[in-house]
Short mmCIF file of C-alpha atoms and ligand atoms in Angstrom, two decimals:
data_model
loop_
_atom_site.label_atom_id
_atom_site.label_comp_id
_atom_site.label_asym_id
_atom_site.label_seq_id
_atom_site.Cartn_x
_atom_site.Cartn_y
_atom_site.Cartn_z
CA MET A 1 113.44 -181.53 51.26
CA ALA A 2 112.45 -179.63 48.11
CA GLY A 3 113.54 -182.67 46.05
CA ARG A 4 111.30 -184.94 48.08
CA GLY A 5 108.37 -182.56 47.66
CA GLY A 6 108.97 -182.48 43.91
CA ALA A 7 109.10 -186.29 43.75
CA LEU A 8 105.80 -186.43 45.63
CA ALA A 9 104.21 -183.98 43.21
CA ARG A 10 105.40 -186.11 40.27
CA ALA A 11 104.30 -189.45 41.78
CA PRO A 12 101.63 -191.21 39.71
CA ARG A 13 98.13 -190.85 41.12
CA ALA A 14 95.50 -193.55 41.11
CA GLY A 15 91.84 -193.27 42.06
CA VAL A 16 90.03 -196.45 43.17
CA TRP A 17 86.24 -196.82 43.34
CA TRP A 18 85.11 -199.92 45.23
CA ASP A 19 81.43 -200.86 44.96
CA LEU A 20 80.54 -202.23 48.39
CA ASN A 21 77.22 -203.68 47.22
CA THR A 22 78.62 -206.09 44.64
CA CYS A 23 82.19 -206.68 45.89
CA THR A 24 81.90 -207.65 49.52
CA ILE A 25 84.85 -208.42 51.76
CA PRO A 26 85.95 -212.05 51.25
CA ASP A 27 85.49 -214.40 54.23
CA GLY A 28 88.29 -214.30 56.77
CA ILE A 29 89.69 -210.96 55.60
CA ASP A 30 90.01 -208.10 58.08
CA PRO A 31 88.08 -205.09 56.68
CA SER A 32 90.84 -202.78 57.97
CA SER A 33 93.38 -204.51 55.73
CA ILE A 34 91.48 -204.06 52.46
CA ARG A 35 92.94 -200.65 51.76
CA GLY A 36 96.48 -202.06 52.00
CA CYS A 37 95.58 -205.02 49.73
CA ILE A 38 94.15 -202.77 47.02
CA GLU A 39 97.03 -200.33 47.33
CA SER A 40 99.53 -203.16 46.98
CA ALA A 41 97.74 -204.46 43.83
CA VAL A 42 97.66 -200.95 42.32
CA HIS A 43 101.37 -200.37 43.02
CA LYS A 44 102.19 -203.64 41.24
CA ALA A 45 99.90 -202.90 38.28
CA ILE A 46 101.41 -199.44 37.83
CA GLY A 47 104.91 -200.66 38.53
CA CYS A 48 105.59 -197.88 41.00
CA ARG A 49 105.61 -198.33 44.75
CA SER A 50 105.55 -194.59 45.36
CA SER A 51 102.26 -194.01 43.51
CA ILE A 52 99.61 -192.18 45.50
CA VAL A 53 96.38 -194.18 45.76
CA ILE A 54 93.13 -192.47 46.76
CA MET A 55 90.25 -194.82 47.54
CA TYR A 56 86.50 -194.47 47.67
CA ALA A 57 83.97 -197.07 48.85
CA ILE A 58 80.72 -196.35 47.02
CA GLY A 59 77.23 -197.73 46.51
CA ASN A 60 74.06 -197.82 48.55
CA LEU A 61 75.59 -197.75 52.04
CA GLU A 62 72.29 -197.55 53.94
CA TYR A 63 72.29 -201.28 54.75
CA ILE A 64 75.99 -201.98 55.24
CA PRO A 65 76.64 -202.70 58.96
CA ALA A 66 77.87 -199.59 60.80
CA ASP A 67 80.88 -201.36 62.37
CA LEU A 68 82.06 -202.47 58.93
CA LEU A 69 81.72 -198.96 57.50
CA ASP A 70 83.60 -197.64 60.51
CA LYS A 71 86.56 -199.98 59.94
CA ILE A 72 86.71 -199.13 56.24
CA ALA A 73 86.51 -195.38 56.92
CA LEU A 74 89.15 -195.53 59.67
CA SER A 75 91.55 -197.30 57.29
CA GLY A 76 91.55 -194.17 55.12
CA ILE A 77 88.97 -195.06 52.46
CA THR A 78 86.42 -192.30 51.81
CA LEU A 79 82.82 -193.53 52.07
CA ILE A 80 80.34 -192.18 49.50
CA HIS A 81 76.68 -193.08 49.66
CA ALA A 82 75.92 -193.07 45.93
CA PRO A 83 73.05 -195.44 45.05
CA CYS A 84 72.67 -194.55 41.37
CA GLY A 85 75.25 -197.06 40.04
CA GLY A 86 77.05 -196.11 36.84
CA LYS A 87 75.34 -192.73 36.68
CA ASP A 88 77.09 -191.66 39.89
CA LEU A 89 80.37 -193.34 39.04
CA ILE A 90 80.75 -191.65 35.68
CA GLN A 91 80.48 -188.26 37.39
CA PHE A 92 83.21 -189.19 39.88
CA LEU A 93 85.47 -190.48 37.10
CA ASP A 94 84.82 -187.42 34.97
CA GLN A 95 85.93 -185.20 37.83
CA TRP A 96 88.99 -187.36 38.56
CA CYS A 97 90.14 -187.51 34.92
CA GLY A 98 89.74 -183.73 34.67
CA GLN A 99 92.12 -183.30 37.62
CA HIS A 100 94.51 -186.13 36.72
CA PRO A 101 94.31 -186.52 32.93
CA SER A 102 97.18 -188.99 32.68
CA GLY A 103 96.47 -190.73 35.99
CA TYR A 104 95.24 -194.22 36.79
CA ILE A 105 91.79 -195.44 37.74
CA MET A 106 90.53 -198.73 39.12
CA VAL A 107 86.87 -199.72 39.37
CA ILE A 108 85.92 -202.68 41.55
CA SER A 109 82.37 -203.77 40.85
CA GLY A 110 80.01 -206.47 39.59
CA ASP A 111 77.43 -203.91 38.48
CA TYR A 112 77.41 -203.74 34.71
CA THR A 113 76.35 -200.08 34.71
CA MET A 114 79.72 -199.39 36.38
CA VAL A 115 82.05 -201.74 34.51
CA ASN A 116 80.55 -201.65 31.02
CA PRO A 117 83.75 -201.16 28.95
CA HIS A 118 81.96 -198.84 26.52
CA ARG A 119 81.57 -196.29 29.30
CA TYR A 120 85.34 -195.87 29.43
CA LYS A 121 86.10 -195.31 25.76
CA TRP A 122 86.23 -191.54 26.14
CA MET A 123 88.85 -191.68 28.91
CA LYS A 124 91.72 -192.10 26.53
CA GLU A 125 94.48 -190.57 28.64
CA CYS A 126 93.85 -192.43 31.91
CA THR A 127 95.12 -195.97 32.39
CA LYS A 128 92.21 -198.10 33.58
CA PHE A 129 92.05 -201.23 35.74
CA CYS A 130 88.98 -203.22 36.68
CA ALA A 131 88.13 -205.91 39.24
CA TYR A 132 85.02 -208.10 39.19
CA PRO A 133 83.65 -210.51 41.78
CA LYS A 134 84.42 -214.20 41.20
CA GLY A 135 82.12 -215.75 38.62
CA TYR A 136 81.24 -212.42 37.03
CA TRP A 137 82.74 -211.30 33.79
CA PRO A 138 81.15 -208.65 31.56
CA THR A 139 82.10 -210.43 28.36
CA THR A 140 79.29 -209.09 26.20
CA PRO A 141 79.55 -207.03 24.15
CA PRO A 142 83.27 -207.21 23.53
CA PRO A 143 84.88 -203.80 23.76
CA PRO A 144 86.10 -202.36 20.46
CA SER A 145 89.63 -202.35 21.77
CA GLN A 146 91.35 -203.23 25.01
CA VAL A 147 89.77 -200.77 27.44
CA PHE A 148 91.25 -202.03 30.70
CA ALA A 149 95.01 -202.35 31.01
CA LYS A 150 94.49 -205.15 33.53
CA GLU A 151 91.45 -207.01 34.87
CA PHE A 152 91.36 -208.72 38.26
CA VAL A 153 89.09 -211.14 40.10
CA TRP A 154 88.20 -209.22 43.26
CA GLU A 155 88.63 -212.07 45.75
CA THR A 156 91.99 -213.04 44.22
CA LEU A 157 93.16 -209.44 44.25
CA VAL A 158 92.58 -209.34 48.00
CA THR A 159 94.13 -212.71 48.86
CA ASP A 160 97.11 -212.44 46.49
CA ASN A 161 98.18 -208.98 47.62
CA PRO A 162 99.11 -208.85 51.29
CA SER A 163 98.22 -205.53 52.83
CA CYS A 164 101.13 -203.14 52.34
CA ALA A 165 102.12 -200.69 55.06
CA ILE A 166 99.89 -197.66 54.78
CA GLU A 167 100.43 -194.27 56.27
CA GLY A 168 98.23 -193.27 59.16
CA ALA A 169 94.81 -192.29 57.88
CA ASP A 170 93.41 -188.82 58.41
CA GLU A 171 90.09 -188.52 60.18
CA PRO A 172 87.30 -190.44 58.42
CA LEU A 173 85.58 -188.79 55.48
CA CYS A 174 82.01 -189.88 54.79
CA ILE A 175 79.84 -188.28 52.11
CA CYS A 176 76.16 -188.59 51.26
CA ASP A 177 76.16 -187.78 47.56
CA ILE A 178 72.37 -187.44 47.52
CA CYS A 179 72.20 -184.78 50.22
CA ASP A 180 75.64 -183.30 49.47
CA ALA A 181 76.47 -183.80 53.17
CA VAL A 182 79.95 -184.48 54.58
CA TYR A 183 80.75 -186.13 57.94
CA ASN A 184 83.99 -186.77 59.78
CA THR A 185 82.68 -189.56 61.96
CA CYS A 186 81.06 -192.74 60.76
CA ASN A 187 78.54 -192.55 63.56
CA GLU A 188 77.18 -189.20 62.34
CA PHE A 189 77.16 -190.54 58.78
CA THR A 190 75.14 -193.69 59.55
CA THR A 191 72.76 -191.64 61.71
CA HIS A 192 72.26 -189.33 58.74
CA LEU A 193 71.50 -192.24 56.38
CA LYS A 194 68.67 -193.29 58.68
CA SER A 195 67.31 -189.78 59.16
CA GLU A 196 64.07 -188.28 57.93
CA GLN A 197 66.07 -185.49 56.28
CA HIS A 198 67.91 -188.07 54.12
CA ARG A 199 64.69 -189.85 53.25
CA GLU A 200 63.01 -186.60 52.26
CA THR A 201 65.88 -185.81 49.90
CA LEU A 202 65.60 -189.32 48.47
CA PHE A 203 61.88 -188.75 47.79
CA GLY A 204 62.95 -185.72 45.76
CA ILE A 205 65.35 -187.56 43.41
CA VAL A 206 63.76 -190.97 42.75
CA PRO A 207 61.86 -191.57 39.51
CA VAL A 208 58.11 -191.11 39.85
CA ASP A 209 55.00 -192.20 37.98
CA PHE A 210 51.89 -190.12 37.61
CA ASP A 211 48.81 -191.79 39.05
CA LEU A 212 45.72 -190.68 37.12
CA ALA A 213 43.36 -192.00 39.81
CA THR A 214 44.77 -189.75 42.50
CA MET A 215 46.22 -187.15 40.10
CA SER A 216 49.49 -187.30 41.98
CA GLU A 217 53.06 -188.50 41.50
CA TRP A 218 54.36 -191.51 43.38
CA PRO A 219 57.81 -193.16 43.51
CA ARG A 220 58.12 -195.89 40.90
CA TYR A 221 60.07 -198.17 43.26
CA PHE A 222 58.56 -198.01 46.70
CA CYS A 223 58.26 -200.13 49.85
CA PRO A 224 54.87 -199.42 51.47
CA VAL A 225 55.86 -201.32 54.62
CA CYS A 226 58.68 -198.88 55.46
CA ASN A 227 57.51 -195.88 53.41
CA TYR A 228 60.82 -196.12 51.56
CA PRO A 229 61.43 -194.76 48.04
CA ALA A 230 64.21 -196.43 46.03
CA TYR A 231 66.16 -195.04 43.11
CA ASP A 232 65.66 -198.17 40.99
CA GLU A 233 64.63 -201.81 41.17
CA TYR A 234 68.09 -202.91 42.35
CA ASN A 235 68.03 -200.47 45.27
CA LEU A 236 64.52 -201.65 46.19
CA LEU A 237 65.82 -205.22 46.26
CA LEU A 238 68.72 -204.15 48.51
CA HIS A 239 66.12 -202.59 50.79
CA ASN A 240 63.93 -205.71 50.74
CA ALA A 241 66.92 -207.87 51.69
CA SER A 242 67.74 -205.60 54.65
CA GLU A 243 67.26 -206.38 58.32
CA GLU A 244 65.33 -203.16 58.73
CA HIS A 245 62.72 -204.20 56.17
CA THR A 246 62.46 -207.75 57.54
CA ARG A 247 61.90 -206.38 61.05
CA LYS A 248 59.22 -203.95 59.93
CA LEU A 249 57.53 -206.66 57.93
CA ALA A 250 57.46 -208.99 60.96
CA GLU A 251 55.86 -206.22 63.03
CA LYS A 252 52.98 -206.03 60.57
CA GLU A 253 49.92 -208.28 60.90
CA PRO A 254 50.54 -211.61 59.13
CA GLN A 255 47.61 -210.92 56.81
CA ALA A 256 48.84 -207.42 56.02
CA GLU A 257 49.55 -206.70 52.41
CA ASP A 258 53.11 -207.67 51.61
CA CYS A 259 55.63 -205.57 49.77
CA GLN A 260 55.49 -206.79 46.19
CA SER A 261 59.10 -207.85 45.86
CA ARG A 262 58.87 -210.06 48.98
CA LYS A 263 57.08 -212.59 46.82
CA ARG A 264 60.51 -213.87 45.79
CA ASN A 265 63.70 -214.44 47.70
CA PRO A 266 65.32 -210.96 47.80
CA LEU A 267 68.87 -212.33 47.52
CA GLU A 268 67.95 -214.33 44.42
CA ASP A 269 66.35 -211.18 43.09
CA LEU A 270 69.58 -209.21 43.57
CA SER A 271 71.52 -211.60 41.37
CA TYR A 272 68.67 -211.67 38.83
CA GLU A 273 68.54 -207.89 38.75
CA ARG A 274 72.28 -207.53 38.13
CA ASN A 275 72.11 -210.00 35.23
CA LYS A 276 69.08 -208.22 33.83
CA LYS A 277 70.93 -204.90 33.96
CA GLN A 278 73.71 -206.39 31.88
CA ALA A 279 71.26 -207.90 29.40
CA ILE A 280 69.44 -204.59 28.94
CA ILE A 281 72.61 -202.58 28.40
CA SER A 282 74.07 -205.21 26.08
ZN1 LIG B 301 71.67 -188.11 52.67
ZN1 LIG B 302 60.56 -202.04 53.51
#
């Protein structure tokens, strides 16, 4: 048994960060099978079926349906509410690479702040893989050298890699990175994301502007209809596209002042905002 334990300790380790906001589950795919599909793709890319794959589903999870989060968490993927894009991701990767300097990482995202190849230049020891949603390719600027050992199209990765058999998952692990809160049931986690306590913490971390007229600070990205502060424009657009915001808006008088970003189609805005992010960083 000691030999088996030693083999386990020597098995390659891969960390996967899946951005739920930009890489949604392709139509017709069972959310519970995603972990097995990713694991299968990672095993093939590494060339080792015994590699240990640890997965995290990240992003702004406030508006992802609770039943979907539940299925993902129960399959053994850790949920992390981390709405600050690349800023959050780089911290997670930094920690991972410190613990597994010659390990493997895979980032699945269509958010340029997360998949900008220049962000990965310093991680020389880790082998890096990336997956983008169909139609998205961060081709500009070209990286100085090959940063990613392999790049995938997200939808193809899922459909081309049948879910491999995965060991029984431990109890769900759900983390709110903003509040530094950990939950072992998805129900408690989603209740937390809707709580006043969570919102108060959010008010404390979002960027603010100083209003000379009132001599007070106010969140730069804010929905007055729901009294919701967002971390950036992209998160405000996610909020404006949410059912919660639409419901609150409908409850208001028709002549009531509209939230500024409702002047455009929020879903079109989301795509616009992602492209703008890439243009700015380029
Ligand atoms: Zn929280
Ligand atoms: Zn709102």
